[in-house]
Each structure stands twice: as C-alpha cells, then as structure tokens.
PDB file of C-alpha atoms in Angstrom:
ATOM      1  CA  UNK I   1     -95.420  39.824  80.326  1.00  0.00           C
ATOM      2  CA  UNK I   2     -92.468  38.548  81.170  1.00  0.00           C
ATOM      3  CA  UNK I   3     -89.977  36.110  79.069  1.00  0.00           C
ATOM      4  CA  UNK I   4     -88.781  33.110  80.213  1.00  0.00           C
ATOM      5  CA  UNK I   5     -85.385  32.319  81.261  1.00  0.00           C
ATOM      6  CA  UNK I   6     -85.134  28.169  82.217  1.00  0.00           C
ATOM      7  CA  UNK I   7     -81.856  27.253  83.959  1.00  0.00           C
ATOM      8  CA  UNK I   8     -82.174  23.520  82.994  1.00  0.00           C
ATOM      9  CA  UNK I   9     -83.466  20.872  81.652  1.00  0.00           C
ATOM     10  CA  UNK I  10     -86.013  19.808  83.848  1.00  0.00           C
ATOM     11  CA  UNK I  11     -87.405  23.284  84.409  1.00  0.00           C
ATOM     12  CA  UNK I  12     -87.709  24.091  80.897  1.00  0.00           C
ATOM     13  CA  UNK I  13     -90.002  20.579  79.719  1.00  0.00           C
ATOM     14  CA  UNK I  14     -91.813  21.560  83.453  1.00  0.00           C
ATOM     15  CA  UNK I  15     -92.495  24.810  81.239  1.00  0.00           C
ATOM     16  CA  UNK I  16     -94.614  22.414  78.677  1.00  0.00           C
ATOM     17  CA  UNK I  17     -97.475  23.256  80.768  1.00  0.00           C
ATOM     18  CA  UNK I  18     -97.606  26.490  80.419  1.00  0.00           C
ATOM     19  CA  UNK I  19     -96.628  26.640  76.380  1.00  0.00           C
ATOM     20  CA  UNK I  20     -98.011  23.977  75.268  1.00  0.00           C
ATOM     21  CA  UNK I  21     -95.390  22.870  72.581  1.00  0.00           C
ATOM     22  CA  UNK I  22     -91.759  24.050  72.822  1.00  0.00           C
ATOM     23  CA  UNK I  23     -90.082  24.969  69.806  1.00  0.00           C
ATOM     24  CA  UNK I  24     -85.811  25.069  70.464  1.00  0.00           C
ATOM     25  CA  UNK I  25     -82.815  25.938  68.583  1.00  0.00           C
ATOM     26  CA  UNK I  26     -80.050  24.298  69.893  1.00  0.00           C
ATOM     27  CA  UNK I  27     -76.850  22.391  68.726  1.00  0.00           C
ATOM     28  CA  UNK I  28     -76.661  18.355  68.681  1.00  0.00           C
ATOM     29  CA  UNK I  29     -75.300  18.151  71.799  1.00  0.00           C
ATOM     30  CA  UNK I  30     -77.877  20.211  73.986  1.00  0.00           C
ATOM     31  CA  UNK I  31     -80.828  18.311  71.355  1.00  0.00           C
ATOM     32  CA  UNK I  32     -79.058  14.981  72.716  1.00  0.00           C
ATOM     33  CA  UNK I  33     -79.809  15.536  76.350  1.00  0.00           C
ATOM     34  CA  UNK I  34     -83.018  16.963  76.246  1.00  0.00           C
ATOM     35  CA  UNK I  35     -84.270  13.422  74.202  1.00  0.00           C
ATOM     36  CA  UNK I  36     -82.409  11.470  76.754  1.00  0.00           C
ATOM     37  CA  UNK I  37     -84.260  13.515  79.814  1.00  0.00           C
ATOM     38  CA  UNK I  38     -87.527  12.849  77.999  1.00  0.00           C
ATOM     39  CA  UNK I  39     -86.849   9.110  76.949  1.00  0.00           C
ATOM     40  CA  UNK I  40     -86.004   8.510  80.199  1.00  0.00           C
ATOM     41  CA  UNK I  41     -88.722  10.396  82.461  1.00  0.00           C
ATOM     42  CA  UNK I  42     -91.744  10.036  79.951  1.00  0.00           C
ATOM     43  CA  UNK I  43     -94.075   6.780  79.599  1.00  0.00           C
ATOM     44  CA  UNK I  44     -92.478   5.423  76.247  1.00  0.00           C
ATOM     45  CA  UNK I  45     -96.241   4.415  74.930  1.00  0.00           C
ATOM     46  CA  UNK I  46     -96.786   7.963  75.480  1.00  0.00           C
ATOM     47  CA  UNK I  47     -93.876   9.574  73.399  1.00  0.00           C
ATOM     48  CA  UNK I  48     -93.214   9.713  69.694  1.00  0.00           C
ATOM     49  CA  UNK I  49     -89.389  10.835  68.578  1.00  0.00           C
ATOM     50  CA  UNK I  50     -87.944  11.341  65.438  1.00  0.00           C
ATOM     51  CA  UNK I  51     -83.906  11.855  65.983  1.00  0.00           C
ATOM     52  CA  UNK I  52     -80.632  12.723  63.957  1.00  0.00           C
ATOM     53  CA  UNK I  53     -79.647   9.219  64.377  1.00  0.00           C
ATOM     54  CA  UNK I  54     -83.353   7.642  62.776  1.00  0.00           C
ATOM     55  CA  UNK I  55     -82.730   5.163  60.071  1.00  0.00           C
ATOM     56  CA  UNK I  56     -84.964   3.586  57.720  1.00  0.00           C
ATOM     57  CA  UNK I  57     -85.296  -0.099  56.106  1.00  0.00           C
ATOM     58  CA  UNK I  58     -82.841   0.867  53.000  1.00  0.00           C
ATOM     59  CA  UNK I  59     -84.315  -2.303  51.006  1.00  0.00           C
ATOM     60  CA  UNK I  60     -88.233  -1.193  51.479  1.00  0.00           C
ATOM     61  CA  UNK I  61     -90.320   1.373  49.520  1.00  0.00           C
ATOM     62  CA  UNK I  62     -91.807   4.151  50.839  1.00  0.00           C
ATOM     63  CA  UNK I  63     -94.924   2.099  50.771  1.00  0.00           C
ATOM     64  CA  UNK I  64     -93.825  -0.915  52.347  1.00  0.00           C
ATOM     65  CA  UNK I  65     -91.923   1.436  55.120  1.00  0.00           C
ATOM     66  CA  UNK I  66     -95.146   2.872  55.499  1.00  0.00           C
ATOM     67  CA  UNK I  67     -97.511   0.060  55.698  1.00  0.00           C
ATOM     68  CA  UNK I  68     -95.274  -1.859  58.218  1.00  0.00           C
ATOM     69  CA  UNK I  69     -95.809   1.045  60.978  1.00  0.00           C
ATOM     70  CA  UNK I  70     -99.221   1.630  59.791  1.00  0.00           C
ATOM     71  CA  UNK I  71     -99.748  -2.224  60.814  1.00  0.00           C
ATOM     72  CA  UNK I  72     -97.781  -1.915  63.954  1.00  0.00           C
ATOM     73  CA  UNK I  73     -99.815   1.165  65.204  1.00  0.00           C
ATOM     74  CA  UNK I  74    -102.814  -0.182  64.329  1.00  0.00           C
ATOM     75  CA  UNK I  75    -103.414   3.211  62.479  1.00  0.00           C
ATOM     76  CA  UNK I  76    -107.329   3.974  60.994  1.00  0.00           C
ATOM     77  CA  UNK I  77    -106.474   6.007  58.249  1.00  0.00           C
ATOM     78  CA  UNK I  78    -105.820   4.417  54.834  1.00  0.00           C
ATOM     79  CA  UNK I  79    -102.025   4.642  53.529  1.00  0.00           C
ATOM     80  CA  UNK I  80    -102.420   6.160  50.727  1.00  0.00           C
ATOM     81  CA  UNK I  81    -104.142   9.262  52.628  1.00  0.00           C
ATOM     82  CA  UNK I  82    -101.091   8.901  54.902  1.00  0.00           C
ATOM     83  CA  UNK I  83     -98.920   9.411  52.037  1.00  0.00           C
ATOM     84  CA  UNK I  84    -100.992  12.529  50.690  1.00  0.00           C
ATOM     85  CA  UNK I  85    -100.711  14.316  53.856  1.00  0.00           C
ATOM     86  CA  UNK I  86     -97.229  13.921  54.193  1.00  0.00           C
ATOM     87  CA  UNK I  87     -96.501  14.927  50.349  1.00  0.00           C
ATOM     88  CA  UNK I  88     -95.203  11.350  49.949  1.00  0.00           C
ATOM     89  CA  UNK I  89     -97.608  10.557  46.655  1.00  0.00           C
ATOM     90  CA  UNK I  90     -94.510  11.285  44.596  1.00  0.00           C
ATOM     91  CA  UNK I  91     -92.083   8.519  45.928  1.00  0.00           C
ATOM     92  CA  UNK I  92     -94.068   6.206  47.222  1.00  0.00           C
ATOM     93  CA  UNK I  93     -92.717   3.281  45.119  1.00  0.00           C
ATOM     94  CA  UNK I  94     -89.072   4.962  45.597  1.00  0.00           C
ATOM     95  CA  UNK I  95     -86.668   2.302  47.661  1.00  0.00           C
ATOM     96  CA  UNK I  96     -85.747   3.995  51.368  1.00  0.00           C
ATOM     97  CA  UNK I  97     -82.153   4.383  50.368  1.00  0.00           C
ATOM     98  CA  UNK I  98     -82.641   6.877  47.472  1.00  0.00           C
ATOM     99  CA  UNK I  99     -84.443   9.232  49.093  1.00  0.00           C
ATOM    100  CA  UNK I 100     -83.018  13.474  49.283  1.00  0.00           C
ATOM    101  CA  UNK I 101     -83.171  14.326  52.651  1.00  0.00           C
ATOM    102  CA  UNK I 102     -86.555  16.125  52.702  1.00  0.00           C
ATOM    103  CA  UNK I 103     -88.027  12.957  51.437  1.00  0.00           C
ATOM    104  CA  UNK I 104     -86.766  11.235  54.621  1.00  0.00           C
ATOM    105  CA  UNK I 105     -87.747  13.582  57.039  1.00  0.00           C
ATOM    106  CA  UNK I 106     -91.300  13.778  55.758  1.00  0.00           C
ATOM    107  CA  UNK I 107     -91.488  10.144  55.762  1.00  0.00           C
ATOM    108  CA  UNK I 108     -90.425   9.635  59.667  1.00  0.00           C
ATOM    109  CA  UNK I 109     -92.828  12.530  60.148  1.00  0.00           C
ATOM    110  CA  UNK I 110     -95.481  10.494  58.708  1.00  0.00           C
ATOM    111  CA  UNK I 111     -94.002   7.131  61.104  1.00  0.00           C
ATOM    112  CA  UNK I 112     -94.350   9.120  64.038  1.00  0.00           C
ATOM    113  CA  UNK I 113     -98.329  10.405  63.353  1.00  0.00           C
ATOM    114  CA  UNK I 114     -98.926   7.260  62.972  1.00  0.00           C
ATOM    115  CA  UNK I 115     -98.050   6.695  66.537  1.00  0.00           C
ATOM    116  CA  UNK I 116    -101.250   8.861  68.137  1.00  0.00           C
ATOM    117  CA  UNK I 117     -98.957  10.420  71.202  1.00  0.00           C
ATOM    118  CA  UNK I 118     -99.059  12.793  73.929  1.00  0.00           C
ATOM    119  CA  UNK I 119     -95.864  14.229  73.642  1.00  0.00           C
ATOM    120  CA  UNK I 120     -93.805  14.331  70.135  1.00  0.00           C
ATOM    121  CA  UNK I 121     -89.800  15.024  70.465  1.00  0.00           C
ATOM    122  CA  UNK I 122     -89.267  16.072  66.696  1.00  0.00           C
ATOM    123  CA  UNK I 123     -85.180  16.903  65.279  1.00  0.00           C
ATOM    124  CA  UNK I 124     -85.431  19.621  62.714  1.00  0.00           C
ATOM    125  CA  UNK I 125     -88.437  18.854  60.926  1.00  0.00           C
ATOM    126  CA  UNK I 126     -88.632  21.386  58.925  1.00  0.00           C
ATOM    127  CA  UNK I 127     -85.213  21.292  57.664  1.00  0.00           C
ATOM    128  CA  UNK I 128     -84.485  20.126  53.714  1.00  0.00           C
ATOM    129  CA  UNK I 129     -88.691  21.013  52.848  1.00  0.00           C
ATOM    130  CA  UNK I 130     -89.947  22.875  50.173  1.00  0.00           C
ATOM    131  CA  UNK I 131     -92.644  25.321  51.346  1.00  0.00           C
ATOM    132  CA  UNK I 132     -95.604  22.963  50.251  1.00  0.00           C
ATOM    133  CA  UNK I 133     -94.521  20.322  52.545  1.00  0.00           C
ATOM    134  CA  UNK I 134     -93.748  22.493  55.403  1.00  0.00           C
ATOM    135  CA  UNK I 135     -97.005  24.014  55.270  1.00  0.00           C
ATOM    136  CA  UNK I 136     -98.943  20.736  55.762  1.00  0.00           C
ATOM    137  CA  UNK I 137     -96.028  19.656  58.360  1.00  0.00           C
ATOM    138  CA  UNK I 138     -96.911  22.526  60.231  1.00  0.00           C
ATOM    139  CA  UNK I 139    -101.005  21.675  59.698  1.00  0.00           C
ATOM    140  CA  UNK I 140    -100.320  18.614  61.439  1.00  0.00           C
ATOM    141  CA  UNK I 141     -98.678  19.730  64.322  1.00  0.00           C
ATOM    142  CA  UNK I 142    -101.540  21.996  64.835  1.00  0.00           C
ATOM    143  CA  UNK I 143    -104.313  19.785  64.255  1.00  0.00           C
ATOM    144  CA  UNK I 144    -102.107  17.535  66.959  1.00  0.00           C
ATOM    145  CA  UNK I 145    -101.852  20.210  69.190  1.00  0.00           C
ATOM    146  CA  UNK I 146    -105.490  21.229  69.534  1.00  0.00           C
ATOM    147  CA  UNK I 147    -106.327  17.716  70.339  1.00  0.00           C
ATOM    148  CA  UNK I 148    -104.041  17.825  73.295  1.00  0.00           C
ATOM    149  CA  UNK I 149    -100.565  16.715  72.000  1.00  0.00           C
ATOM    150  CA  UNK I 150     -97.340  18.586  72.900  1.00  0.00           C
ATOM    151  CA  UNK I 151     -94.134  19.071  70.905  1.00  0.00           C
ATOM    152  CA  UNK I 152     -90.536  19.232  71.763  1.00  0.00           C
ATOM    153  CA  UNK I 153     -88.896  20.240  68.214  1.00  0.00           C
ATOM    154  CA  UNK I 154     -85.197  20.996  68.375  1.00  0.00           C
ATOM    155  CA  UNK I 155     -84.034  23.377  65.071  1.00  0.00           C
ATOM    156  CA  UNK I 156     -80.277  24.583  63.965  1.00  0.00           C
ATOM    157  CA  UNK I 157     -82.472  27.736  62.849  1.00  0.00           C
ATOM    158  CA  UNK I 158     -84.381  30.040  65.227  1.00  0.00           C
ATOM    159  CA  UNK I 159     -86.241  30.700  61.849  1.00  0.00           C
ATOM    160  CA  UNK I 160     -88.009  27.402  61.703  1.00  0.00           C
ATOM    161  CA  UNK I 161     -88.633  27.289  66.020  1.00  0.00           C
ATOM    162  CA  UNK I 162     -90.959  30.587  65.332  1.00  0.00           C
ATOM    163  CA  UNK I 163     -92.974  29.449  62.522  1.00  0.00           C
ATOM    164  CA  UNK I 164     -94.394  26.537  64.488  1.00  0.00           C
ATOM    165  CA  UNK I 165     -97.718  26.871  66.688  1.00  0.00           C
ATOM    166  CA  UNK I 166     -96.205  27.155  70.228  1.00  0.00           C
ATOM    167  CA  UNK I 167     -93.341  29.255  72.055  1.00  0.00           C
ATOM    168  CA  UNK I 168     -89.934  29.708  70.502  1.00  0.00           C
ATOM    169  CA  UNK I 169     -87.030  29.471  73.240  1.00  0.00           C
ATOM    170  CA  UNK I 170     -83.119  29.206  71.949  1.00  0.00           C
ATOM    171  CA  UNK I 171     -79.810  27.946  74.355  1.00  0.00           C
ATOM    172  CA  UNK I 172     -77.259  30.526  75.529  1.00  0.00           C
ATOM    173  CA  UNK I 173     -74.787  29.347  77.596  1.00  0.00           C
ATOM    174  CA  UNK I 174     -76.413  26.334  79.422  1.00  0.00           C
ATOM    175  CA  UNK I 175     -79.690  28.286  79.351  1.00  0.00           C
ATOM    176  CA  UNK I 176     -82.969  28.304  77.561  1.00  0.00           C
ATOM    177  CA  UNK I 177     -84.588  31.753  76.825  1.00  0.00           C
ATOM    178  CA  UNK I 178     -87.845  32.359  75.696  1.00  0.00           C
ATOM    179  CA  UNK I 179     -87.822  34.479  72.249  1.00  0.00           C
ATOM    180  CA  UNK I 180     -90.192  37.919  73.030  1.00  0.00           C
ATOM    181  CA  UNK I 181     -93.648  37.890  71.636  1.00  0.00           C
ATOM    182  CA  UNK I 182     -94.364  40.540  68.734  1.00  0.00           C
ATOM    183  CA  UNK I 183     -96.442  43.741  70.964  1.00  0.00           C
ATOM    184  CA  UNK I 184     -93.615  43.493  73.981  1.00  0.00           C
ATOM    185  CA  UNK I 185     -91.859  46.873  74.611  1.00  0.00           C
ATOM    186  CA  UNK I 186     -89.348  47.294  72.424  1.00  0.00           C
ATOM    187  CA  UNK I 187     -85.393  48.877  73.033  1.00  0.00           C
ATOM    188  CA  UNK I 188     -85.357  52.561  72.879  1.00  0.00           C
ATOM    189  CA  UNK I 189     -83.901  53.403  69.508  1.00  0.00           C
ATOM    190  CA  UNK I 190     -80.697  55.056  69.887  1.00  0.00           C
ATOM    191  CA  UNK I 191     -79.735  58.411  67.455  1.00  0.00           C
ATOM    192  CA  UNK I 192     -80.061  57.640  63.546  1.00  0.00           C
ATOM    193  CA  UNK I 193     -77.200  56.893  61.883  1.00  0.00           C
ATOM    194  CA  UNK I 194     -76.566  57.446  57.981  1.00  0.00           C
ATOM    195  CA  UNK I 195     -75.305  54.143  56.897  1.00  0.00           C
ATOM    196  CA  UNK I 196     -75.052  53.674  53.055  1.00  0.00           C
ATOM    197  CA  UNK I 197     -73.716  50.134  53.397  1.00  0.00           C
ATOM    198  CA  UNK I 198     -74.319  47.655  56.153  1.00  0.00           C
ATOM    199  CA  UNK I 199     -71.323  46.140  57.754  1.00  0.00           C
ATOM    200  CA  UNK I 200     -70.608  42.196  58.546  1.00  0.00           C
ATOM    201  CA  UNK I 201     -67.824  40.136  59.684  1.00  0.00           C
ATOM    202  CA  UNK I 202     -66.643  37.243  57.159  1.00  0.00           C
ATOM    203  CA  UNK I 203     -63.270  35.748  59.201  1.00  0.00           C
ATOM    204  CA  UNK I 204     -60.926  38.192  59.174  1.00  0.00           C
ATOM    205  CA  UNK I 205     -62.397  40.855  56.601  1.00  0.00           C
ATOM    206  CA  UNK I 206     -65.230  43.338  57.090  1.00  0.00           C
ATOM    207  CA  UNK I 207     -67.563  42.949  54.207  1.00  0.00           C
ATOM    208  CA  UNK I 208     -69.741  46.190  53.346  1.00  0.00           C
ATOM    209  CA  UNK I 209     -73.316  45.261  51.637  1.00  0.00           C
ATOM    210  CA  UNK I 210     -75.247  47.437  50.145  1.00  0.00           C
ATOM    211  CA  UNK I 211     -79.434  46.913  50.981  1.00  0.00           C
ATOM    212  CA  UNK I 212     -80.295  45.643  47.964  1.00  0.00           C
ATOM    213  CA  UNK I 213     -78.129  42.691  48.247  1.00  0.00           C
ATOM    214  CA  UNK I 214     -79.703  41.756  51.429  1.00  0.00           C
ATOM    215  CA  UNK I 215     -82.772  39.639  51.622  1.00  0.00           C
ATOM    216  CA  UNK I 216     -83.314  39.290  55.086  1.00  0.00           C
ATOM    217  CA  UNK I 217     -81.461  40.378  58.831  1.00  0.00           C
ATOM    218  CA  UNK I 218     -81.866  37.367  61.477  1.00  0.00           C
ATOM    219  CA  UNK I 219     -81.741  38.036  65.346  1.00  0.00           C
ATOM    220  CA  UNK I 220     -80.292  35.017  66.710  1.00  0.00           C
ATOM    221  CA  UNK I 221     -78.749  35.058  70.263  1.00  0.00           C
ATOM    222  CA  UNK I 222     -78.395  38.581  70.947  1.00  0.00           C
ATOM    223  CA  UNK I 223     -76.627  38.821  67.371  1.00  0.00           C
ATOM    224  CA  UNK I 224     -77.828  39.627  64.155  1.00  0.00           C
ATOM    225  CA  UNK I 225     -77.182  38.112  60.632  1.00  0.00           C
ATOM    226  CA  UNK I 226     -77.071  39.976  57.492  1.00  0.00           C
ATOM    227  CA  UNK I 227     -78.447  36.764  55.057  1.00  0.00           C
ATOM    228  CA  UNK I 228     -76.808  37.607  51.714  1.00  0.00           C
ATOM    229  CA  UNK I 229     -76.858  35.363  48.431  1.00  0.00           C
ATOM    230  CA  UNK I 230     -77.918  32.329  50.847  1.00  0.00           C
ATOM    231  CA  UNK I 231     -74.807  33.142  53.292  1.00  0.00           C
ATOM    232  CA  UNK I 232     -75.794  34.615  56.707  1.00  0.00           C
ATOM    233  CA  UNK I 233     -73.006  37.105  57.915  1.00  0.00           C
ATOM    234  CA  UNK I 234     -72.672  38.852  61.187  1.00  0.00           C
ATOM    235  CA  UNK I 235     -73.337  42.575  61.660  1.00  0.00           C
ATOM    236  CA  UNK I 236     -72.191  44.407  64.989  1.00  0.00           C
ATOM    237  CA  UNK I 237     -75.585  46.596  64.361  1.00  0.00           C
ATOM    238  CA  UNK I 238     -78.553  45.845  66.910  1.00  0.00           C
ATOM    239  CA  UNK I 239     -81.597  45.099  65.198  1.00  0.00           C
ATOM    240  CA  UNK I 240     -83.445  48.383  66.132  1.00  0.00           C
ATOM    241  CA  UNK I 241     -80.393  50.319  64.500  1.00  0.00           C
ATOM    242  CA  UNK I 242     -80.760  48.193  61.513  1.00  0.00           C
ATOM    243  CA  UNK I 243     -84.861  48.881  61.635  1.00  0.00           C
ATOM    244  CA  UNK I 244     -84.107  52.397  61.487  1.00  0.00           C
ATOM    245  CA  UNK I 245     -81.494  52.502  58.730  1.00  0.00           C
ATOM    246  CA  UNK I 246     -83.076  49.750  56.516  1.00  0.00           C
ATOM    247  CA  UNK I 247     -86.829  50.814  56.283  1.00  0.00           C
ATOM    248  CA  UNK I 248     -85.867  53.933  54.156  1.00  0.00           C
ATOM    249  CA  UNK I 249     -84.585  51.026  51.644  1.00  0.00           C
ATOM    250  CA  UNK I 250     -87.839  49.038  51.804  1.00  0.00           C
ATOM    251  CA  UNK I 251     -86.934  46.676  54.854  1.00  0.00           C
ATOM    252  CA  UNK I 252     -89.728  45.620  56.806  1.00  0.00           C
ATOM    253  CA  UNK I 253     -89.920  44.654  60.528  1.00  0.00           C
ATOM    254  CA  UNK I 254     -91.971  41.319  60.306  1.00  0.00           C
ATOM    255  CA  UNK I 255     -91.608  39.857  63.077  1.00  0.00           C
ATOM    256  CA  UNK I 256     -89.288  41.045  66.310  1.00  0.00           C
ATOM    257  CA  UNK I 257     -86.725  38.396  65.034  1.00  0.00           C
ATOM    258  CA  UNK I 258     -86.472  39.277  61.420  1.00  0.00           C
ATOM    259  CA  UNK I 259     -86.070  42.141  58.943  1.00  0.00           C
ATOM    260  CA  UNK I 260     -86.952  41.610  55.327  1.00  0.00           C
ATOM    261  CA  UNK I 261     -86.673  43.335  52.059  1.00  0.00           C
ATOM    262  CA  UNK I 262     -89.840  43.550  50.505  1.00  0.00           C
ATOM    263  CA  UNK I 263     -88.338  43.865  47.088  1.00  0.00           C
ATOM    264  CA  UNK I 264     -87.672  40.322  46.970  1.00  0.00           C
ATOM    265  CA  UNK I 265     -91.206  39.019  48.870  1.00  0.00           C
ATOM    266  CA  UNK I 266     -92.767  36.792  46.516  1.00  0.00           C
ATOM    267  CA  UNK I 267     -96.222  36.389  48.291  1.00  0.00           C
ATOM    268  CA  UNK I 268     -97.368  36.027  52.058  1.00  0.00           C
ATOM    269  CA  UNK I 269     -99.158  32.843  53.170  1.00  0.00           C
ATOM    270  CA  UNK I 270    -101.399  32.026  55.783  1.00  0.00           C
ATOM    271  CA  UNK I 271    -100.137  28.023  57.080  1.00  0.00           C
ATOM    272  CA  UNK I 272    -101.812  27.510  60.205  1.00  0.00           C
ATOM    273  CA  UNK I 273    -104.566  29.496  61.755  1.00  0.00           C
ATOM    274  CA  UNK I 274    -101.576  31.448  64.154  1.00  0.00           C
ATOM    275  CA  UNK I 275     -98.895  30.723  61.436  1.00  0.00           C
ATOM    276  CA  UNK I 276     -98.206  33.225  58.645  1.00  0.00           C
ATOM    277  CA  UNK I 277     -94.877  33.419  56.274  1.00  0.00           C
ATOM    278  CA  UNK I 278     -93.393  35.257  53.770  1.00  0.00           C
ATOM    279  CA  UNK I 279     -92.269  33.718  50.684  1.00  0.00           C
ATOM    280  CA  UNK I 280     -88.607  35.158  49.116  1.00  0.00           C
ATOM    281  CA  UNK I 281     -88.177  35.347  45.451  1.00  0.00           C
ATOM    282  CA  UNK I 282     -84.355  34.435  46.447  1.00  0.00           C
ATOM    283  CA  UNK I 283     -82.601  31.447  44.925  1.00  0.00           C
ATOM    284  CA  UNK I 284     -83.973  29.473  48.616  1.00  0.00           C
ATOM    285  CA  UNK I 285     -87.082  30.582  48.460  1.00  0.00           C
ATOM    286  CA  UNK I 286     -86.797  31.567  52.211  1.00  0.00           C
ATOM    287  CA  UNK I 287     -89.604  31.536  54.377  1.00  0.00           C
ATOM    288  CA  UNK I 288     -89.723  33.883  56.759  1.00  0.00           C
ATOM    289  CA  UNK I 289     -91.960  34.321  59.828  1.00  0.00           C
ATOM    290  CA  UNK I 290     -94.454  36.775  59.949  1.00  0.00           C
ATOM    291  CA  UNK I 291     -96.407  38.114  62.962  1.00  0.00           C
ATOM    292  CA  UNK I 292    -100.303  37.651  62.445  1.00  0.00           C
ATOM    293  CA  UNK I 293    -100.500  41.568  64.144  1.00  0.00           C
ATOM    294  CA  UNK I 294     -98.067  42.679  61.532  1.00  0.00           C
ATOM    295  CA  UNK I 295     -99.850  42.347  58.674  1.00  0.00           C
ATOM    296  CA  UNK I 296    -102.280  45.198  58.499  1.00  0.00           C
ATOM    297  CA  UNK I 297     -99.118  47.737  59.089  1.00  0.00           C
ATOM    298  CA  UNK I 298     -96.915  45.525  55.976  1.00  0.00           C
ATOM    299  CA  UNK I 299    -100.122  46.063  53.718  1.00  0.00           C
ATOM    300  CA  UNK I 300    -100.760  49.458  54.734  1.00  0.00           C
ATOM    301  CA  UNK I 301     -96.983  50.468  54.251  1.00  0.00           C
ATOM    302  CA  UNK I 302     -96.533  49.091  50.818  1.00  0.00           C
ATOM    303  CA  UNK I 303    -100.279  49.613  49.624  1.00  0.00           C
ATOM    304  CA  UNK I 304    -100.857  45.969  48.950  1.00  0.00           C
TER     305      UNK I 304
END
C-alpha cells in the first residue's frame, strides 16, 4: 500500500478518516496553523487542545488546578483517580508555578481528559516524561481512541509521532508525508561497504564514531542521525547502508525509522496493545519504537 503524501492542510485533517489519529512532527510554525485550521473549522464543544502557549493558575495546587476543571466538566471520576492516572500523586499539593516541565504537561494532559472530546489537538505530549508516565499517556490515548476519539499530536521528534496508536506523518517542504509502515518493500541495498567508523557532520568538521559509541541511528526527513552521548549528528549514509554495516556490530533494525545497539537495550516493553518500546541503558533512557512484527526476529537474533 501506498504512503501518503497531503499537499495541505485541509487534505491532511480530511485524512483523519482514514487514520484515525494523526501523529506529526513539525516545527512551531506549521503546529500553529494546523490548531488555527482546527479551532476554527471544528465545533469548539467538540475539541480538546493543549498548546505551547497553555498556562496554568501559578497561585493554585495541582489539586485545586485540578478540581476547578474537574467541576467545570462535570467529570465522573474522582480526583484523586484523576491524579493517579496521570502520575500526578506525587505533586499534587505542589503550587502550579514550581512545577519541571513534565509535571506540567502531564497535568494539562489530565485538564484536557477531563474534557470527554471527539477530537484532541495535543503539542508534544510526550516531551519532558519519564517512561512511566509516557506509558500511561499513551494508555489513555488508546483507551480514547477505541471509544471513538481522534488525535492531532504535533512532536519536534519523529520518535515520539511513531510510538503513539495511529499513523506517523512528518512536514517537508509545505508537505505532510506519511512515515512507511514496517513489512513495505524496502530500498534495494546497494554493494557493502567496510566502514570501521561511521561518519557525521558537526558544523564544519566531520566527526568519525566508532559503533560502540552510538546508541541509536534516527531516519528523519530523508536524513539520518547518528544519536551519540545524547547529541544527534548527521550521517550522509542511507539507512539501509547503515543496516548493513552496523548489524555485524550488534545494531538492530527495529523499526524502518530506527537502528539501535542492542548493547545498550535495557529491556523491551509492551505500552499499548499496538505500542512496543525499547528501553536504553543511556544517560536518557531513550525510548525507542519498536515494530510489534519485529520482535520475534530481535529475540531470535540475540537468543533472548
């Protein structure tokens, strides 16, 4: 089948339809217009947002933030099970204005399922979490989904658009392109080559890394990123070369977007029923995506 190539706005939320939930990466300004479009052509008791621009009430507690919406939405469930499911139980008597910035984006999370919508327009909500509170994030926006909600999320990180239950798409010169599903024809692989180090681009220099010092390779926009010590660094190599070179040092092709070392995989987990990730033993802790038909070849490869 087929990828998707949208040529606008309009014809890419007219795509809902078909994917259910849309999952972008994008920059601020391209993330602006699409909330505008949707503010603006979407019933607003129908619509839930959480923007870049969303402030809280810097004098209230979590609690009191909390309970004013919960009030306001006329929401069933009891407060302090809101609070649980969004990993809040820790700061709930914390004031507003001393939150970290995970804190704050799992507390507008936990505004806007208050607000029982059709369509959710989300801003990087998975940005600043720990993998505890992603994992019940992304529990919630498939327990939304299956009873007929959609999602718009926009993401700086193509990472976080393909862990989430719907279709990943990222913006390329005024377009939006579907990322390819996991059992799509892949490129032909070109001849091997004998690389000992991998190349990437830091300004001016050409860096040379060896594999070990990699923990993961990132396809992002018809480039990919060597991620190094938390730093991701551009390599003129095309994933499939990289594939090639890197499985003799114990890379691992877990998805069609990412490569990881399996030396520093901490543990896989299973997050959703259609949502899988691998844990890094890195100083982040990345999370990596990893295709459900993927992992019967990953355990039969390294015998786990």
């Amino acid at each position: 089948m087929d990828t998707k190539i949208y040529d606008s706005i309009p014809e890419l939320l007219e795509g809902l339809s078909d994917h259910g939930s849309i999952h972008l990466e994008c920059n601020q300004e391209v993330a602006e217009d699409i909330f505008q479009y949707i503010r603006s052509h979407w019933g607003a008791a129908d619509t839930a947002f959480l923007t870049f621009q969303d402030k809280g009430y810097e004098r209230q507690t979590v609690m009191e933030y909390i309970g004013f919406f919960h009030r306001l939405f006329g929401e069933t469930r009891a407060v302090e099970d809101i609070l649980e499911d969004f990993d809040l139980g820790d700061v709930r008597k914390a004031k507003m204005r001393s939150l970290r910035p995970g804190e704050y984006t799992k507390i507008q999370l936990a505004r806007v399922s208050m607000q029982n919508a059709k369509l959710y327009f989300l801003a990087e909500p998975l940005t600043n979490l720990n993998e505890g509170a992603m994992g019940k994030i992304l529990r919630w926006i498939e327990e939304r989904r299956e009873a007929g909600a959609q999602f718009v999320t926009i993401n700086s990180s193509l990472r976080y658009a393909l862990m989430m239950p719907g279709t990943a798409f990222y913006a390329e010169d005024g377009k939006f392109c579907e990322v390819e599903k996991d059992g799509e024809e892949s490129e032909a692989l070109e001849e091997e080559l004998e690389i000992l180090k991998i190349p990437a681009k830091s300004g001016n220099s050409t860096l040379l890394f060896e594999p070990r010092e990699i923990d993961y390779v990132e396809s992002m926009n018809k480039c990919s990123y060597l991620s190094v010590r938390g730093t991701l660094y551009q390599t003129q190599l095309p994933m499939y070369e990289l594939e090639e070179v890197l499985k003799k040092a114990g890379f691992f092709r877990c998805h069609r977007s990412y490569l990881v070392n399996i030396q520093k995989a901490e543990r896989f987990e299973k997050w959703t029923k259609n949502s899988y990730v691998l844990i890094l033993n890195n100083k982040e802790h990345s999370q990596i995506p990893l295709s459900k038909g993927r992992i019967e070849e990953m355990k039969e490869t390294f015998h786990w």
